[in-house]
Amino acid sequence: MNLALWIATGLLAIVALASGINKTFLPKEKLAKYPGGEWVEDVSVGFLKTLGILEILAAVGLILPAVIDIAPVLVPVTAVCWVLVMIGAIITHLRHGDNKSVVANLIYLALAVFIAWGRFGPESFTG
């Protein structure tokens, strides 16, 4: 179970980091041309950059606290925050009729729920 949680955490951290780097450093116009990127046209550059930075921090929060053993409870807390971000992403993509992105968001949401459940519960870092 611990290995499965680490694999899920690693995958989710990679997704969060890649997405965050794109949103933080790529121009808004380029992001809007990606498949599923139509929603970018509805938000400000500031919102987009803030979301990107939060996604980068989520990638760090999923891995670093457990690895350095400082406040490892932040791992499941970050996973819960990611669930909230994915709910927002699902709503946004549904409004734009982008069902392929919704499927991906549901997978990321499921990974985050699994991590939160596992790290708050049976494979807690504190227990």
C-alpha positions as a Markdown table, in Angstrom:
| # | Residue | x | y | z |
|---|---|---|---|---|
| 1 | Met | 0.0 | 0.0 | 0.0 |
| 2 | Asn | 2.8 | 2.4 | 0.9 |
| 3 | Leu | 4.4 | 1.8 | -2.5 |
| 4 | Ala | 1.1 | 2.4 | -4.3 |
| 5 | Leu | 0.7 | 5.7 | -2.5 |
| 6 | Trp | 4.2 | 6.8 | -3.4 |
| 7 | Ile | 3.6 | 5.9 | -7.0 |
| 8 | Ala | 0.3 | 7.8 | -7.1 |
| 9 | Thr | 2.0 | 10.8 | -5.3 |
| 10 | Gly | 4.9 | 10.8 | -7.8 |
| 11 | Leu | 2.5 | 10.7 | -10.7 |
| 12 | Leu | 0.4 | 13.5 | -9.4 |
| 13 | Ala | 3.4 | 15.6 | -8.5 |
| 14 | Ile | 4.7 | 15.3 | -12.1 |
| 15 | Val | 1.3 | 16.3 | -13.4 |
| 16 | Ala | 1.1 | 19.3 | -11.0 |
| 17 | Leu | 4.7 | 20.4 | -11.8 |
| 18 | Ala | 4.3 | 20.2 | -15.6 |
| 19 | Ser | 1.0 | 22.0 | -15.5 |
| 20 | Gly | 2.3 | 24.6 | -13.1 |
| 21 | Ile | 5.4 | 25.3 | -15.2 |
| 22 | Asn | 3.3 | 25.7 | -18.3 |
| 23 | Lys | 0.8 | 28.1 | -16.7 |
| 24 | Thr | 3.6 | 30.1 | -15.1 |
| 25 | Phe | 6.0 | 30.5 | -17.9 |
| 26 | Leu | 4.2 | 30.0 | -21.2 |
| 27 | Pro | 2.4 | 33.0 | -22.8 |
| 28 | Lys | -1.4 | 32.9 | -22.4 |
| 29 | Glu | -1.9 | 32.9 | -26.2 |
| 30 | Lys | 0.2 | 29.7 | -26.5 |
| 31 | Leu | -1.7 | 28.0 | -23.7 |
| 32 | Ala | -5.0 | 28.8 | -25.3 |
| 33 | Lys | -4.0 | 26.9 | -28.5 |
| 34 | Tyr | -3.4 | 23.6 | -26.5 |
| 35 | Pro | -6.2 | 21.0 | -26.6 |
| 36 | Gly | -8.5 | 21.9 | -23.8 |
| 37 | Gly | -7.0 | 25.3 | -23.4 |
| 38 | Glu | -10.0 | 27.4 | -24.5 |
| 39 | Trp | -10.7 | 28.3 | -20.9 |
| 40 | Val | -7.5 | 30.3 | -20.7 |
| 41 | Glu | -9.1 | 33.1 | -22.8 |
| 42 | Asp | -11.6 | 33.6 | -20.0 |
| 43 | Val | -9.1 | 34.4 | -17.2 |
| 44 | Ser | -6.5 | 37.1 | -16.6 |
| 45 | Val | -2.8 | 36.5 | -16.9 |
| 46 | Gly | -2.5 | 37.2 | -13.2 |
| 47 | Phe | -5.0 | 34.4 | -12.4 |
| 48 | Leu | -3.2 | 32.0 | -14.7 |
| 49 | Lys | 0.3 | 32.7 | -13.2 |
| 50 | Thr | -1.1 | 32.4 | -9.7 |
| 51 | Leu | -2.7 | 29.0 | -10.5 |
| 52 | Gly | 0.6 | 27.9 | -12.1 |
| 53 | Ile | 2.6 | 28.9 | -8.9 |
| 54 | Leu | 0.0 | 27.1 | -6.7 |
| 55 | Glu | 0.4 | 23.9 | -8.9 |
| 56 | Ile | 4.2 | 24.1 | -8.6 |
| 57 | Leu | 3.8 | 24.4 | -4.8 |
| 58 | Ala | 1.4 | 21.4 | -4.8 |
| 59 | Ala | 4.0 | 19.3 | -6.5 |
| 60 | Val | 6.5 | 20.3 | -3.8 |
| 61 | Gly | 3.9 | 19.8 | -1.1 |
| 62 | Leu | 3.1 | 16.3 | -2.3 |
| 63 | Ile | 6.8 | 15.1 | -2.1 |
| 64 | Leu | 9.1 | 17.2 | 0.0 |
| 65 | Pro | 7.5 | 17.1 | 3.5 |
| 66 | Ala | 7.6 | 13.3 | 3.5 |
| 67 | Val | 11.0 | 13.1 | 2.0 |
| 68 | Ile | 12.7 | 15.5 | 4.5 |
| 69 | Asp | 10.3 | 14.3 | 7.3 |
| 70 | Ile | 9.3 | 17.9 | 8.3 |
| 71 | Ala | 5.6 | 18.3 | 8.7 |
| 72 | Pro | 4.7 | 15.2 | 6.6 |
| 73 | Val | 1.0 | 15.9 | 7.4 |
| 74 | Leu | 1.3 | 18.4 | 4.6 |
| 75 | Val | 1.2 | 15.6 | 2.0 |
| 76 | Pro | -2.4 | 14.6 | 2.6 |
| 77 | Val | -3.4 | 18.3 | 3.2 |
| 78 | Thr | -1.9 | 19.1 | -0.2 |
| 79 | Ala | -3.8 | 16.2 | -1.7 |
| 80 | Val | -7.1 | 17.6 | -0.3 |
| 81 | Cys | -6.2 | 21.0 | -1.8 |
| 82 | Trp | -5.6 | 19.3 | -5.2 |
| 83 | Val | -9.0 | 17.7 | -5.0 |
| 84 | Leu | -10.5 | 21.2 | -4.7 |
| 85 | Val | -8.4 | 22.4 | -7.6 |
| 86 | Met | -9.6 | 19.5 | -9.7 |
| 87 | Ile | -13.3 | 20.1 | -8.9 |
| 88 | Gly | -12.8 | 23.7 | -10.2 |
| 89 | Ala | -11.0 | 22.3 | -13.3 |
| 90 | Ile | -13.8 | 19.9 | -14.0 |
| 91 | Ile | -16.4 | 22.6 | -13.7 |
| 92 | Thr | -14.4 | 24.9 | -15.9 |
| 93 | His | -13.9 | 22.2 | -18.6 |
| 94 | Leu | -17.5 | 21.2 | -18.5 |
| 95 | Arg | -18.6 | 24.8 | -19.1 |
| 96 | His | -16.4 | 24.8 | -22.2 |
| 97 | Gly | -17.6 | 21.4 | -23.4 |
| 98 | Asp | -14.1 | 19.8 | -23.1 |
| 99 | Asn | -14.9 | 16.3 | -22.0 |
| 100 | Lys | -11.5 | 14.9 | -22.7 |
| 101 | Ser | -10.0 | 17.2 | -20.1 |
| 102 | Val | -12.7 | 16.3 | -17.7 |
| 103 | Val | -11.7 | 12.6 | -17.9 |
| 104 | Ala | -8.1 | 13.5 | -17.1 |
| 105 | Asn | -9.2 | 15.8 | -14.3 |
| 106 | Leu | -11.3 | 12.9 | -12.8 |
| 107 | Ile | -8.2 | 10.7 | -12.9 |
| 108 | Tyr | -6.1 | 13.3 | -11.1 |
| 109 | Leu | -8.9 | 13.8 | -8.6 |
| 110 | Ala | -9.1 | 10.1 | -7.9 |
| 111 | Leu | -5.3 | 10.0 | -7.4 |
| 112 | Ala | -5.5 | 12.9 | -4.9 |
| 113 | Val | -8.4 | 11.3 | -3.0 |
| 114 | Phe | -6.4 | 8.0 | -2.8 |
| 115 | Ile | -3.4 | 9.9 | -1.5 |
| 116 | Ala | -5.4 | 11.9 | 1.1 |
| 117 | Trp | -7.2 | 8.8 | 2.3 |
| 118 | Gly | -4.0 | 6.7 | 2.5 |
| 119 | Arg | -1.9 | 9.3 | 4.2 |
| 120 | Phe | -4.5 | 10.4 | 6.6 |
| 121 | Gly | -5.5 | 6.8 | 7.3 |
| 122 | Pro | -3.8 | 3.4 | 7.0 |
| 123 | Glu | -0.4 | 4.6 | 5.8 |
| 124 | Ser | -0.1 | 7.8 | 7.8 |
| 125 | Phe | 3.4 | 9.2 | 8.2 |
| 126 | Thr | 2.7 | 9.8 | 11.9 |
| 127 | Gly | 1.4 | 6.4 | 12.8 |
